[in-house]
CSV table of N, CA and C and ligand atoms in Angstrom, one decimal:
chain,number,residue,atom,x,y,z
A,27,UNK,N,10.3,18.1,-2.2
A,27,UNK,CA,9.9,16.7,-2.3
A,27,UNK,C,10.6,16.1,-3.5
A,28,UNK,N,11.3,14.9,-3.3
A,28,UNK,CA,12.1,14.5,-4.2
A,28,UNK,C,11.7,14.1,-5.2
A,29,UNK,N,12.1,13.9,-6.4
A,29,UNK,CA,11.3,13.0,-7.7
A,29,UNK,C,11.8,12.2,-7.9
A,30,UNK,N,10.9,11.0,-7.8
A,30,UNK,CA,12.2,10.0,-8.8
A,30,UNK,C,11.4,9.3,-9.9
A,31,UNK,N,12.0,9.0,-10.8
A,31,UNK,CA,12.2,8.0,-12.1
A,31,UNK,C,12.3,6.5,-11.7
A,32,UNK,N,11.4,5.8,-11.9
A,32,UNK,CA,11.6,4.3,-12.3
A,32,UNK,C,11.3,4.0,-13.6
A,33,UNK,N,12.0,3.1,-14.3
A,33,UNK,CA,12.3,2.6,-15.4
A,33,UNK,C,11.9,1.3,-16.0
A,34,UNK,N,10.8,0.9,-15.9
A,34,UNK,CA,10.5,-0.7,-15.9
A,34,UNK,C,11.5,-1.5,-17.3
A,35,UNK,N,11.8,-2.5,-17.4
A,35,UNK,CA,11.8,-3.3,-18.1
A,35,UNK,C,11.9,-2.9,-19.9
A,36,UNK,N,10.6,-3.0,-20.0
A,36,UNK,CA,10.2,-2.3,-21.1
A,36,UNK,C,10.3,-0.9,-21.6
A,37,UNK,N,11.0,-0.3,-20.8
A,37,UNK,CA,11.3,1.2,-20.7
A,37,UNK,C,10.1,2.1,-20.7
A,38,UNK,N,9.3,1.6,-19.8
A,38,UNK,CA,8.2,2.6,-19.5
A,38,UNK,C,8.5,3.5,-17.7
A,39,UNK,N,7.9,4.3,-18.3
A,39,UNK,CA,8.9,5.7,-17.4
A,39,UNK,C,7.8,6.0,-16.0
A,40,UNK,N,8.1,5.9,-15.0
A,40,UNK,CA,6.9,6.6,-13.9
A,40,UNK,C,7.5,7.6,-13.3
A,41,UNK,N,7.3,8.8,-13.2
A,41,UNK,CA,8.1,9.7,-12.7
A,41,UNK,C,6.8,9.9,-11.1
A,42,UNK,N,7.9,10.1,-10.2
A,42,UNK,CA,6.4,10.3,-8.4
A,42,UNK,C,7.0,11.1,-8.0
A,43,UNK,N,6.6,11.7,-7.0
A,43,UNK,CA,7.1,12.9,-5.9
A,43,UNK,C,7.1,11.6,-4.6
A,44,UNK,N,8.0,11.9,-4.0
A,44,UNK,CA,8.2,11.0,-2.8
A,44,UNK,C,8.5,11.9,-1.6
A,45,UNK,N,7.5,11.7,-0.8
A,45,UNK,CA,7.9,11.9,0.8
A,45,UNK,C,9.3,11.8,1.4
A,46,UNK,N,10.2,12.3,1.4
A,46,UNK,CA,11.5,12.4,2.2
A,46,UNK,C,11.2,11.1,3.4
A,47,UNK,N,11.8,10.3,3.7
A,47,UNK,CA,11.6,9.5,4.5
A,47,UNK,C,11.3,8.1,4.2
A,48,UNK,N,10.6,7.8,2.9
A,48,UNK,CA,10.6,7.0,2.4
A,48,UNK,C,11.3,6.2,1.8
A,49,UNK,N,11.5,4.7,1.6
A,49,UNK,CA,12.6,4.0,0.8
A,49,UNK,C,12.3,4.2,-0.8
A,50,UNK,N,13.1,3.7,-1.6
A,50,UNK,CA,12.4,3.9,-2.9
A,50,UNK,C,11.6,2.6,-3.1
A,51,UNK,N,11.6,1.6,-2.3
A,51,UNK,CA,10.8,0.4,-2.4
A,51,UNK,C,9.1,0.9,-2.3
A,52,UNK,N,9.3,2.0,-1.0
A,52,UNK,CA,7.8,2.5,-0.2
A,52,UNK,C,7.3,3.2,-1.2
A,53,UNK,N,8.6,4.0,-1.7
A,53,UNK,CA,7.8,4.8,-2.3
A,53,UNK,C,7.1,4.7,-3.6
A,54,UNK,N,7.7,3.1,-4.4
A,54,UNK,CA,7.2,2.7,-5.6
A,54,UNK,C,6.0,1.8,-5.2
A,55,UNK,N,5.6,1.3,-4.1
A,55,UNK,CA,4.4,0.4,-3.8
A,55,UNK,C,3.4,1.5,-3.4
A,56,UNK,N,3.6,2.7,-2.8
A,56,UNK,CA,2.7,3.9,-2.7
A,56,UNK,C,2.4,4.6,-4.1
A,57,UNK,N,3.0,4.4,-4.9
A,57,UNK,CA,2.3,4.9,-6.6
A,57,UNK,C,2.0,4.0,-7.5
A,58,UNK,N,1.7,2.6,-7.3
A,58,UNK,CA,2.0,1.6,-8.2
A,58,UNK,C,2.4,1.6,-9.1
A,59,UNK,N,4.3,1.8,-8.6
A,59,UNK,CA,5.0,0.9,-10.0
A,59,UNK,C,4.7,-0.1,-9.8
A,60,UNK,N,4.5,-1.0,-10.9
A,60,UNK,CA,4.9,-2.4,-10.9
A,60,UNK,C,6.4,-3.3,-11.2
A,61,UNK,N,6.8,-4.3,-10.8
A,61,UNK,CA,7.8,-5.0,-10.8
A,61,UNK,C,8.5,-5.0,-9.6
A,62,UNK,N,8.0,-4.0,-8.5
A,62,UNK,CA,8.6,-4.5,-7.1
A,62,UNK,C,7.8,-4.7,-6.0
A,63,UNK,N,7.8,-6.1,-6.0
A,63,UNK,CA,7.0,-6.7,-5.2
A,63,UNK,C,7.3,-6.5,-3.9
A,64,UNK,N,8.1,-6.4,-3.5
A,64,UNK,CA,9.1,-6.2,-1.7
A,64,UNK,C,8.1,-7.2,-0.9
A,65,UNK,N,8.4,-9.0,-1.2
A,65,UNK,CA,7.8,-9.5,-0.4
A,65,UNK,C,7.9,-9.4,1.0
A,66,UNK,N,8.8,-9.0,1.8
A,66,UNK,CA,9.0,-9.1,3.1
A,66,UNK,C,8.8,-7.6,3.7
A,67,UNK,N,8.2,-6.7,2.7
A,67,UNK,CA,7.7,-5.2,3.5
A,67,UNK,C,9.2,-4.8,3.6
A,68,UNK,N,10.2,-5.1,3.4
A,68,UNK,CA,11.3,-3.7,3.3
A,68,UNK,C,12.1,-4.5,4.5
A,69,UNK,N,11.9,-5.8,4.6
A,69,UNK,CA,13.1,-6.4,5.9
A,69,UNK,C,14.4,-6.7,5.6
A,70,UNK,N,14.5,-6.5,3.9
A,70,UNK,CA,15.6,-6.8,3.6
A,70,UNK,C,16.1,-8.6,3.5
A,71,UNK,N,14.9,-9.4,3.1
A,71,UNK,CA,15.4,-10.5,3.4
A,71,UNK,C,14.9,-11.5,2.6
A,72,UNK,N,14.1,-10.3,1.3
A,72,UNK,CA,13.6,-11.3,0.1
A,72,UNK,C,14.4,-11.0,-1.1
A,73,UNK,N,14.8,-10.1,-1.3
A,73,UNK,CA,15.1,-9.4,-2.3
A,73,UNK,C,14.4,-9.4,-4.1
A,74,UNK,N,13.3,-9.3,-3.4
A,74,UNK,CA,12.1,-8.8,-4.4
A,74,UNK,C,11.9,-7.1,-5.0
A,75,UNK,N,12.9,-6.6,-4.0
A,75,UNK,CA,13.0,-5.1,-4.6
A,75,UNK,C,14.1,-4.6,-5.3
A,76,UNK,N,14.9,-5.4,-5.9
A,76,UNK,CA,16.1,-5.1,-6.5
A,76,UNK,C,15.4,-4.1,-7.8
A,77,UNK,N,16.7,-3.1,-7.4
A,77,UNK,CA,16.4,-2.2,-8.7
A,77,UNK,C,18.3,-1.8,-9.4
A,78,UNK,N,18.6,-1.3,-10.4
A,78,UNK,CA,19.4,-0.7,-11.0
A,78,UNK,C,19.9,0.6,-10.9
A,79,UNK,N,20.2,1.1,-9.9
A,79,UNK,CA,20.3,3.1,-9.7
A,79,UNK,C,21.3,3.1,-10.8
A,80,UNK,N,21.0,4.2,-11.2
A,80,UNK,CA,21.3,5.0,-13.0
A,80,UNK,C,22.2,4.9,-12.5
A,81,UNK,N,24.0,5.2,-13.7
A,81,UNK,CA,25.0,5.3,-12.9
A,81,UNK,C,25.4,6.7,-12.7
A,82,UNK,N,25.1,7.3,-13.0
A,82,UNK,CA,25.5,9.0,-12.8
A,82,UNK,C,24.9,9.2,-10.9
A,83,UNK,N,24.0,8.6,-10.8
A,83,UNK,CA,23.0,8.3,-8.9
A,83,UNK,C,24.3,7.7,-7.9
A,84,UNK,N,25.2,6.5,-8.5
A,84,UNK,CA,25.5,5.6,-7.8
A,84,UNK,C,26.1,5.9,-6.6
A,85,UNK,N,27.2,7.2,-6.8
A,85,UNK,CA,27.7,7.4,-5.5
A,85,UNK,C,26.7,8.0,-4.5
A,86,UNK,N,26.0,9.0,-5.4
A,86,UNK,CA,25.6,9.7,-4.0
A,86,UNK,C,24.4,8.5,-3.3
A,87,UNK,N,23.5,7.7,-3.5
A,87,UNK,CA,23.1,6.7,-3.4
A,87,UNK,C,23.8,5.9,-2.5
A,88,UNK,N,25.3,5.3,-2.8
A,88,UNK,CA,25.9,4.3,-2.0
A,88,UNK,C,25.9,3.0,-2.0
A,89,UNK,N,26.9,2.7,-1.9
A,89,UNK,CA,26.7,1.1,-1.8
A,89,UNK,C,25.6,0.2,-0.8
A,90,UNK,N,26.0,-1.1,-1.2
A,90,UNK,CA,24.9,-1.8,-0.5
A,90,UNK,C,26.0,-1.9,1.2
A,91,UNK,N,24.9,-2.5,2.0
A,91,UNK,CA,25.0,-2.6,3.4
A,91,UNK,C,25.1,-4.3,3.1
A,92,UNK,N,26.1,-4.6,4.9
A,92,UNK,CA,26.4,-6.1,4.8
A,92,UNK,C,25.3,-7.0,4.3
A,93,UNK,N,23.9,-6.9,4.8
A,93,UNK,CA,23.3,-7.5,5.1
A,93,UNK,C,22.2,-7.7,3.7
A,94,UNK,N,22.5,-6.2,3.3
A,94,UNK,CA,21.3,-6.3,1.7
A,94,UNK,C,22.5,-6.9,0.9
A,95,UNK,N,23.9,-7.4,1.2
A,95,UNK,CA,25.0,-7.8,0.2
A,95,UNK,C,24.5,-9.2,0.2
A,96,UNK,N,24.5,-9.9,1.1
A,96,UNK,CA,23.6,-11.3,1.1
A,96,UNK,C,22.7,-11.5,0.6
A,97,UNK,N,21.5,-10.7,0.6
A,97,UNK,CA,20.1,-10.6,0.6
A,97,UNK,C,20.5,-10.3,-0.8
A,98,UNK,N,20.9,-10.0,-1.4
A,98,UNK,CA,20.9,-9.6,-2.8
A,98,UNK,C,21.0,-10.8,-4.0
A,99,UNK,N,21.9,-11.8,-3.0
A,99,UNK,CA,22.1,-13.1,-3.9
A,99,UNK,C,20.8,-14.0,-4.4
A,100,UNK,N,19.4,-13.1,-3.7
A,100,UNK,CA,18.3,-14.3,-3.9
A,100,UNK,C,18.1,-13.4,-5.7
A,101,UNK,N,18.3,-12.4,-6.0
A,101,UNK,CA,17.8,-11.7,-7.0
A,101,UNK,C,18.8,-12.1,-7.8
A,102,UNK,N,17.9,-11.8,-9.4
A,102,UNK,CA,19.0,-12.2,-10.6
A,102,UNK,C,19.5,-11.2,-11.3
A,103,UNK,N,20.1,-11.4,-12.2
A,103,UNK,CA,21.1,-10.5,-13.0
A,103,UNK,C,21.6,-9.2,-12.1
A,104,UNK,N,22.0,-9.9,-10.9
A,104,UNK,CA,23.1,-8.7,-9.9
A,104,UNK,C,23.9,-7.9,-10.6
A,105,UNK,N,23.8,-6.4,-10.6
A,105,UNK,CA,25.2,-6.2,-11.5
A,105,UNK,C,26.1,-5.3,-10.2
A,106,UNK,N,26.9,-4.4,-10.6
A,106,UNK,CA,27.5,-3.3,-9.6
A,106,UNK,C,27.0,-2.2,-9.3
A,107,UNK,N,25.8,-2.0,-9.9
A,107,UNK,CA,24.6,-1.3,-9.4
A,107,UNK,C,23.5,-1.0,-8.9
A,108,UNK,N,23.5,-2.4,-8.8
A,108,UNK,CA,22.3,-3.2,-7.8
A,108,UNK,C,22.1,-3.0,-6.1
A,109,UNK,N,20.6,-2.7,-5.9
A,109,UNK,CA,20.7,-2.1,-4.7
A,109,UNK,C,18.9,-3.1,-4.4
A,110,UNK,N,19.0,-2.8,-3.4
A,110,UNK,CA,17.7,-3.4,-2.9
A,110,UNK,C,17.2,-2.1,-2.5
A,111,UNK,N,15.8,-1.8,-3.2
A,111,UNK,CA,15.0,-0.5,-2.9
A,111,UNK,C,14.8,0.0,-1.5
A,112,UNK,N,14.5,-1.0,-0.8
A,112,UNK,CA,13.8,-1.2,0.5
A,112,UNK,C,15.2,-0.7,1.4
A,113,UNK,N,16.4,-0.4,0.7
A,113,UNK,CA,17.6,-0.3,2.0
A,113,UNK,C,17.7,1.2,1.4
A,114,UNK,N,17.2,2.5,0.6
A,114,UNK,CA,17.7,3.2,-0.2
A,114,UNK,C,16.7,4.5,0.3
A,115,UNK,N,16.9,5.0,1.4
A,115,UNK,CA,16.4,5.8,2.1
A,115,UNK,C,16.2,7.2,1.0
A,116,UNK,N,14.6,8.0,0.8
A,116,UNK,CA,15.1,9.3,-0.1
A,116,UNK,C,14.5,10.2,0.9
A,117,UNK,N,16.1,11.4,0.0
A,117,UNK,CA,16.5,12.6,0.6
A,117,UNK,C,16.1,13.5,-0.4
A,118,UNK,N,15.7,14.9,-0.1
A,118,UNK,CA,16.0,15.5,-0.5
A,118,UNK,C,17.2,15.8,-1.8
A,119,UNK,N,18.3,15.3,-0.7
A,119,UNK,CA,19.6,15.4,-1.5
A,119,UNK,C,19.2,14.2,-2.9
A,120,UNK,N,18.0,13.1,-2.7
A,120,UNK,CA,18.5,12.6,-4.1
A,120,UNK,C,17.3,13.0,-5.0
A,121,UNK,N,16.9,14.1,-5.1
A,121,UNK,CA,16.0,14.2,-5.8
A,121,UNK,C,16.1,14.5,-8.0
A,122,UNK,N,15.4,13.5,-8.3
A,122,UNK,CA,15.9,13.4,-10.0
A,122,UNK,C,16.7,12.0,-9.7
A,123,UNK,N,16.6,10.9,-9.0
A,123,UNK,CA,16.8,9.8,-8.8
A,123,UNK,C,16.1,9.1,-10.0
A,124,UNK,N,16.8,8.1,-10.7
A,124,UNK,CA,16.6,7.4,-12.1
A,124,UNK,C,16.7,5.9,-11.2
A,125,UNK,N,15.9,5.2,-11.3
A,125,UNK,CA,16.0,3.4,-11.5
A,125,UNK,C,15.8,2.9,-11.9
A,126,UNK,N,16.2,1.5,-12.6
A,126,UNK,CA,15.7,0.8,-13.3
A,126,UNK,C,15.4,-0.8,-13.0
A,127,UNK,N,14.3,-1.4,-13.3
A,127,UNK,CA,14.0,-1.8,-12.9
A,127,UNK,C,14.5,-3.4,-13.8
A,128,UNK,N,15.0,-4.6,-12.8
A,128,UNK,CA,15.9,-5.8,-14.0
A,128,UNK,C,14.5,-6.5,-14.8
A,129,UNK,N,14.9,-7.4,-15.8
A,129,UNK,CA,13.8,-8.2,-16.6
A,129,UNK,C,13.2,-9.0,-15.6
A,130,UNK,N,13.3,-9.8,-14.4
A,130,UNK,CA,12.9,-10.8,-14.0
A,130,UNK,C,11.8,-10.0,-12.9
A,131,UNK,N,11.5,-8.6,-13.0
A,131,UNK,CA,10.8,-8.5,-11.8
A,131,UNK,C,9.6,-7.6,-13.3
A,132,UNK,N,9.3,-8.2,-14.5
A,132,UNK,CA,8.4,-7.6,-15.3
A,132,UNK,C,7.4,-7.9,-14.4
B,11,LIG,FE1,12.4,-7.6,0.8
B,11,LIG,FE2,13.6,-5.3,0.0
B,11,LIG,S1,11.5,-5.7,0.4
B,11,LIG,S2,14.5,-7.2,0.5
């Protein structure tokens, strides 16, 4: 079962076990982090789930898809490691996953 780290704002740390199959959006609204609201349930079309994957994550993670590359522009301070939660399927393979989460979703 994978673990991942989210990182709020204020650098407070939640570490979860996540069900393989889960996005990291699901899986942060199934432990309540706070700061990701995923208004649209993971449609990819609010971009209320934007998070920061640590950069040492980035590749195996991956870039964004065409559609979260649009969807992305509703969120602020976009950087190059910006991902929308809800598109970020966990594996196994990403377990010890670090995110952080931007100021505007405190
Ligand atoms: Fe809406 Fe991810 S939950 S874009």
């Amino acid at each position: 079962m994978p673990k991942i780290t989210y990182i709020e704002f204020n650098g407070r740390k939640h570490i979860v076990d996540a069900a393989p199959g889960l996005s990291v959006m699901e899986c942060a609204k199934q432990n309540g982090v706070p700061g990701i609201d995923a208004d649209c349930g993971g449609g990819c079309s609010c971009g209320t789930c934007h998070v920061y994957v640590d950069p040492p994550w980035q590749a195996r993670v991956g870039g964004r898809n065409a559609i979260e590359d649009a969807t992305i522009e509703f969120a602020s301070g976009v950087e190059a490691n910006s991902r929308l939660s809800c598109q970020i399927k966990l594996t196994d393979d990403l377990d010890g996953l670090v995110v952080r989460l931007p100021e505007s979703q405190r």
